[in-house]
């Protein structure tokens, strides 16, 4: 199947992002250079999501960050890749600059997942790893995925869900709530999607120090305080009054230490679905 040219796929749209999306874009752009030093969870989740991904035709990566290597996802690299194109969308321009350094052949597009600048029925596969939980209106993002996918096209998505980061609450640090598994699942309407496979996968990452644990969150840009409590994590930097406060939190963290290190547990929802034909 011949791939569509970039000019045939990307369409101009007027984007008026919420102030929350602007802040998210700024934070992730600022984190672009440090992102890959702190993205333990993202790498763990990507390994799981990529294991079930086969690509034929155009691939859209939503929330692409500094980029993902999809080379192992093509069943026959000699016949599939030349007839395919990879479109990488991110709301943070800084992330796309970083992506282009590693993946110059990808088509980087700065856009919001809730208003994708692509033509209807232009994509064959959508991949999104730990990005769509930042959307103010997740069902809108799901509707946009359905719009740009061809009939029979697939989406492979992971999101952070309710019940994540319980260790932070134990330390007395602030965090907002994530959407529930049921809320994420019901965004995929059964009259539009088929073969809906939803899994809740706990993933724990470990750190040598409390500072490293906190930077794993802030270092990937995930430190935005949002009024929409179901879609974003709050700034987890503790409001400390002095050295004693920091030592107190460190003592609490050390009480949680396991042989592997200080744990931070996420509840990851993995969704695979196919658009009705």
Tab-separated table of C-alpha atoms in Angstrom:
chain	number	residue	atom	x	y	z
A	1	UNK	CA	0.000	0.000	0.000
A	2	UNK	CA	1.544	3.347	-0.940
A	3	UNK	CA	1.961	5.817	1.917
A	4	UNK	CA	0.300	9.200	1.839
A	5	UNK	CA	2.461	12.249	1.411
A	6	UNK	CA	2.806	14.500	4.437
A	7	UNK	CA	0.829	17.233	2.671
A	8	UNK	CA	-2.042	14.788	2.120
A	9	UNK	CA	-2.168	13.715	5.755
A	10	UNK	CA	-1.543	16.848	7.789
A	11	UNK	CA	-4.266	19.467	7.639
A	12	UNK	CA	-4.207	22.957	9.131
A	13	UNK	CA	-6.333	23.420	12.248
A	14	UNK	CA	-6.838	26.307	14.609
A	15	UNK	CA	-5.781	25.175	18.066
A	16	UNK	CA	-6.888	27.134	21.112
A	17	UNK	CA	-5.403	25.128	23.976
A	18	UNK	CA	-6.535	25.509	27.574
A	19	UNK	CA	-4.093	27.230	29.875
A	20	UNK	CA	-3.425	23.817	31.413
A	21	UNK	CA	-2.247	22.453	28.070
A	22	UNK	CA	-0.001	25.491	27.618
A	23	UNK	CA	1.596	24.836	31.006
A	24	UNK	CA	2.025	21.156	30.206
A	25	UNK	CA	3.706	22.011	26.914
A	26	UNK	CA	6.056	24.409	28.666
A	27	UNK	CA	6.988	21.918	31.372
A	28	UNK	CA	7.633	19.068	28.961
A	29	UNK	CA	9.633	21.295	26.641
A	30	UNK	CA	11.763	22.372	29.590
A	31	UNK	CA	12.297	18.709	30.513
A	32	UNK	CA	13.297	17.610	27.002
A	33	UNK	CA	17.033	17.534	27.651
A	34	UNK	CA	16.731	15.642	30.943
A	35	UNK	CA	13.810	13.387	29.985
A	36	UNK	CA	15.818	10.326	29.031
A	37	UNK	CA	17.768	10.472	32.278
A	38	UNK	CA	14.598	9.982	34.319
A	39	UNK	CA	12.125	8.017	32.170
A	40	UNK	CA	12.403	4.620	33.863
A	41	UNK	CA	8.647	4.117	33.907
A	42	UNK	CA	8.236	5.203	30.290
A	43	UNK	CA	10.824	2.661	29.125
A	44	UNK	CA	9.205	-0.116	31.160
A	45	UNK	CA	5.744	0.681	29.827
A	46	UNK	CA	6.988	1.029	26.240
A	47	UNK	CA	8.582	-2.417	26.348
A	48	UNK	CA	5.206	-3.923	27.270
A	49	UNK	CA	3.242	-1.913	24.708
A	50	UNK	CA	5.648	-2.506	21.829
A	51	UNK	CA	5.585	-6.262	22.412
A	52	UNK	CA	2.094	-6.462	20.911
A	53	UNK	CA	2.552	-3.941	18.130
A	54	UNK	CA	2.799	-4.776	14.429
A	55	UNK	CA	2.864	-1.926	11.938
A	56	UNK	CA	1.712	-1.826	8.338
A	57	UNK	CA	1.091	1.547	6.763
A	58	UNK	CA	1.106	4.917	8.503
A	59	UNK	CA	1.891	5.033	12.218
A	60	UNK	CA	0.895	7.907	14.497
A	61	UNK	CA	2.726	8.284	17.820
A	62	UNK	CA	0.756	10.587	20.140
A	63	UNK	CA	2.793	12.192	22.898
A	64	UNK	CA	5.943	11.036	21.155
A	65	UNK	CA	8.398	12.773	23.476
A	66	UNK	CA	12.003	12.294	22.322
A	67	UNK	CA	10.920	9.433	20.069
A	68	UNK	CA	10.453	5.662	20.032
A	69	UNK	CA	12.253	3.084	17.928
A	70	UNK	CA	9.567	1.188	16.003
A	71	UNK	CA	11.953	-0.762	13.756
A	72	UNK	CA	11.135	-4.091	15.419
A	73	UNK	CA	7.396	-3.575	14.845
A	74	UNK	CA	7.485	-4.094	11.085
A	75	UNK	CA	6.920	-7.768	10.161
A	76	UNK	CA	8.950	-7.355	6.990
A	77	UNK	CA	11.223	-4.335	7.146
A	78	UNK	CA	12.068	-4.562	3.442
A	79	UNK	CA	8.497	-4.328	2.200
A	80	UNK	CA	6.631	-2.515	4.971
A	81	UNK	CA	8.845	0.375	6.005
A	82	UNK	CA	9.333	1.964	2.574
A	83	UNK	CA	5.548	2.136	2.136
A	84	UNK	CA	4.996	3.555	5.619
A	85	UNK	CA	5.421	6.871	7.380
A	86	UNK	CA	5.766	7.663	11.079
A	87	UNK	CA	4.046	10.800	12.358
A	88	UNK	CA	5.143	11.942	15.811
A	89	UNK	CA	2.811	14.315	17.655
A	90	UNK	CA	3.729	16.129	20.834
A	91	UNK	CA	2.324	19.207	22.521
A	92	UNK	CA	5.853	20.222	23.558
A	93	UNK	CA	7.978	21.679	20.792
A	94	UNK	CA	11.139	21.008	22.795
A	95	UNK	CA	10.413	17.290	22.725
A	96	UNK	CA	10.043	17.341	18.946
A	97	UNK	CA	13.401	19.096	18.558
A	98	UNK	CA	14.926	16.275	20.609
A	99	UNK	CA	13.075	13.639	18.565
A	100	UNK	CA	14.417	14.994	15.268
A	101	UNK	CA	17.997	14.483	16.497
A	102	UNK	CA	17.440	10.731	16.830
A	103	UNK	CA	14.725	10.120	14.228
A	104	UNK	CA	15.175	12.574	11.352
A	105	UNK	CA	12.829	10.576	9.102
A	106	UNK	CA	9.850	10.952	11.429
A	107	UNK	CA	7.296	13.644	10.633
A	108	UNK	CA	7.198	15.717	13.824
A	109	UNK	CA	4.015	17.702	14.448
A	110	UNK	CA	3.398	20.013	17.405
A	111	UNK	CA	-0.264	19.498	18.280
A	112	UNK	CA	-2.787	18.598	20.963
A	113	UNK	CA	-4.118	15.017	21.031
A	114	UNK	CA	-7.606	16.472	21.431
A	115	UNK	CA	-7.348	18.292	18.094
A	116	UNK	CA	-5.205	16.202	15.770
A	117	UNK	CA	-4.134	18.006	12.581
A	118	UNK	CA	-4.590	14.973	10.328
A	119	UNK	CA	-7.070	14.028	7.652
A	120	UNK	CA	-9.843	11.530	8.306
A	121	UNK	CA	-8.910	7.869	7.732
A	122	UNK	CA	-5.223	8.694	7.215
A	123	UNK	CA	-3.570	6.425	9.825
A	124	UNK	CA	-3.288	2.651	10.120
A	125	UNK	CA	-1.876	2.350	13.650
A	126	UNK	CA	-1.845	4.698	16.653
A	127	UNK	CA	0.649	4.300	19.486
A	128	UNK	CA	0.644	6.378	22.663
A	129	UNK	CA	2.745	5.613	25.725
A	130	UNK	CA	1.894	7.386	28.988
A	131	UNK	CA	0.758	10.626	27.380
A	132	UNK	CA	-3.022	10.774	27.094
A	133	UNK	CA	-3.618	11.007	30.854
A	134	UNK	CA	-2.628	14.652	30.426
A	135	UNK	CA	-5.641	15.370	28.225
A	136	UNK	CA	-8.269	17.533	29.852
A	137	UNK	CA	-10.969	15.542	28.030
A	138	UNK	CA	-9.816	11.989	27.344
A	139	UNK	CA	-13.003	10.953	25.437
A	140	UNK	CA	-12.274	13.755	22.956
A	141	UNK	CA	-8.800	12.340	22.363
A	142	UNK	CA	-10.327	8.890	21.797
A	143	UNK	CA	-12.807	10.371	19.310
A	144	UNK	CA	-9.918	12.025	17.465
A	145	UNK	CA	-8.081	8.706	17.255
A	146	UNK	CA	-11.190	7.110	15.768
A	147	UNK	CA	-11.491	9.921	13.243
A	148	UNK	CA	-7.941	9.710	11.876
A	149	UNK	CA	-7.751	5.900	11.833
A	150	UNK	CA	-8.767	3.946	8.764
A	151	UNK	CA	-11.506	1.315	9.219
A	152	UNK	CA	-9.836	-1.679	10.829
A	153	UNK	CA	-6.991	0.476	12.122
A	154	UNK	CA	-5.585	-0.212	15.577
A	155	UNK	CA	-4.662	1.835	18.609
A	156	UNK	CA	-2.205	0.752	21.297
A	157	UNK	CA	-2.279	3.019	24.339
A	158	UNK	CA	-1.014	3.132	27.919
A	159	UNK	CA	-2.115	5.609	30.584
A	160	UNK	CA	-1.519	6.191	34.275
A	161	UNK	CA	-4.638	5.310	36.291
A	162	UNK	CA	-6.133	5.773	39.721
A	163	UNK	CA	-4.202	4.120	42.537
A	164	UNK	CA	-0.795	5.212	41.298
A	165	UNK	CA	1.969	6.748	43.412
A	166	UNK	CA	0.564	5.716	46.775
A	167	UNK	CA	4.071	6.000	48.240
A	168	UNK	CA	3.954	9.778	47.721
A	169	UNK	CA	0.860	10.041	49.882
A	170	UNK	CA	2.695	8.082	52.568
A	171	UNK	CA	5.432	10.688	52.458
A	172	UNK	CA	2.920	13.497	52.810
A	173	UNK	CA	3.552	14.887	49.327
A	174	UNK	CA	0.775	16.411	47.216
A	175	UNK	CA	-0.695	14.684	44.218
A	176	UNK	CA	-3.892	14.841	42.200
A	177	UNK	CA	-6.015	11.911	41.166
A	178	UNK	CA	-5.902	10.015	37.904
A	179	UNK	CA	-8.903	8.682	36.022
A	180	UNK	CA	-10.297	5.310	36.989
A	181	UNK	CA	-9.868	2.214	34.862
A	182	UNK	CA	-13.619	2.188	34.188
A	183	UNK	CA	-13.656	5.821	33.051
A	184	UNK	CA	-10.807	5.197	30.617
A	185	UNK	CA	-12.432	2.041	29.287
A	186	UNK	CA	-15.861	3.607	28.725
A	187	UNK	CA	-14.318	6.306	26.506
A	188	UNK	CA	-13.979	3.564	23.865
A	189	UNK	CA	-17.547	3.203	22.590
A	190	UNK	CA	-18.344	-0.360	21.585
A	191	UNK	CA	-20.264	0.765	18.501
A	192	UNK	CA	-17.065	2.378	17.210
A	193	UNK	CA	-14.334	0.046	18.499
A	194	UNK	CA	-14.008	-3.728	18.428
A	195	UNK	CA	-11.599	-6.245	19.949
A	196	UNK	CA	-11.198	-3.968	22.970
A	197	UNK	CA	-8.512	-5.381	25.267
A	198	UNK	CA	-7.994	-3.481	28.531
A	199	UNK	CA	-5.461	-4.520	31.163
A	200	UNK	CA	-4.402	-2.961	34.459
A	201	UNK	CA	-0.680	-3.551	34.952
A	202	UNK	CA	1.051	-2.435	38.161
A	203	UNK	CA	4.578	-1.211	37.454
A	204	UNK	CA	7.101	-0.345	40.158
A	205	UNK	CA	10.316	1.553	39.562
A	206	UNK	CA	13.078	1.851	42.149
A	207	UNK	CA	15.481	4.616	43.088
A	208	UNK	CA	18.632	4.908	45.165
A	209	UNK	CA	17.618	8.201	46.777
A	210	UNK	CA	14.524	10.255	47.476
A	211	UNK	CA	15.899	13.036	45.301
A	212	UNK	CA	16.207	10.622	42.365
A	213	UNK	CA	12.634	9.455	42.955
A	214	UNK	CA	11.296	13.007	42.869
A	215	UNK	CA	13.336	13.904	39.798
A	216	UNK	CA	11.900	10.875	38.001
A	217	UNK	CA	8.614	12.780	38.096
A	218	UNK	CA	9.802	16.335	37.581
A	219	UNK	CA	12.502	15.315	35.109
A	220	UNK	CA	9.926	14.070	32.610
A	221	UNK	CA	7.882	17.257	32.886
A	222	UNK	CA	5.131	15.745	35.001
A	223	UNK	CA	4.824	18.495	37.575
A	224	UNK	CA	1.807	20.500	36.517
A	225	UNK	CA	-0.881	21.530	38.996
A	226	UNK	CA	-4.182	21.200	37.193
A	227	UNK	CA	-7.679	22.178	38.228
A	228	UNK	CA	-8.854	18.990	36.482
A	229	UNK	CA	-7.911	16.544	39.203
A	230	UNK	CA	-8.649	13.481	37.084
A	231	UNK	CA	-6.115	14.267	34.393
A	232	UNK	CA	-2.882	15.472	35.925
A	233	UNK	CA	-0.389	14.985	38.690
A	234	UNK	CA	0.321	17.878	41.005
A	235	UNK	CA	3.761	19.315	41.646
A	236	UNK	CA	5.248	16.850	44.061
A	237	UNK	CA	8.108	19.020	45.250
A	238	UNK	CA	7.555	19.203	49.016
A	239	UNK	CA	6.954	22.641	50.501
A	240	UNK	CA	9.726	22.427	53.053
A	241	UNK	CA	10.370	24.934	55.805
A	242	UNK	CA	13.933	23.815	56.365
A	243	UNK	CA	16.394	21.006	56.770
A	244	UNK	CA	14.337	19.307	59.488
A	245	UNK	CA	11.354	18.915	57.171
A	246	UNK	CA	13.524	17.351	54.475
A	247	UNK	CA	15.126	14.976	56.966
A	248	UNK	CA	11.695	13.965	58.237
A	249	UNK	CA	10.516	13.096	54.706
A	250	UNK	CA	13.748	11.234	54.003
A	251	UNK	CA	13.230	9.159	57.153
A	252	UNK	CA	9.723	8.253	55.956
A	253	UNK	CA	11.120	7.297	52.574
A	254	UNK	CA	13.799	5.089	54.097
A	255	UNK	CA	11.085	3.190	55.978
A	256	UNK	CA	9.662	2.254	52.564
A	257	UNK	CA	12.993	1.098	51.124
A	258	UNK	CA	13.161	-2.400	49.613
A	259	UNK	CA	16.264	-4.324	48.542
A	260	UNK	CA	15.842	-2.917	45.015
A	261	UNK	CA	15.632	0.665	46.298
A	262	UNK	CA	12.934	3.230	47.100
A	263	UNK	CA	9.756	2.092	45.299
A	264	UNK	CA	7.324	4.161	43.277
A	265	UNK	CA	4.322	2.213	41.985
A	266	UNK	CA	2.084	3.126	39.071
A	267	UNK	CA	-1.169	1.526	37.956
A	268	UNK	CA	-0.828	1.405	34.168
A	269	UNK	CA	-3.858	0.862	31.959
A	270	UNK	CA	-2.935	-0.759	28.654
A	271	UNK	CA	-5.584	-0.525	25.944
A	272	UNK	CA	-5.531	-2.182	22.542
A	273	UNK	CA	-8.502	-1.695	20.235
A	274	UNK	CA	-9.449	-1.940	16.574
A	275	UNK	CA	-11.709	0.496	14.777
A	276	UNK	CA	-14.835	-1.066	13.339
A	277	UNK	CA	-14.710	-1.791	9.618
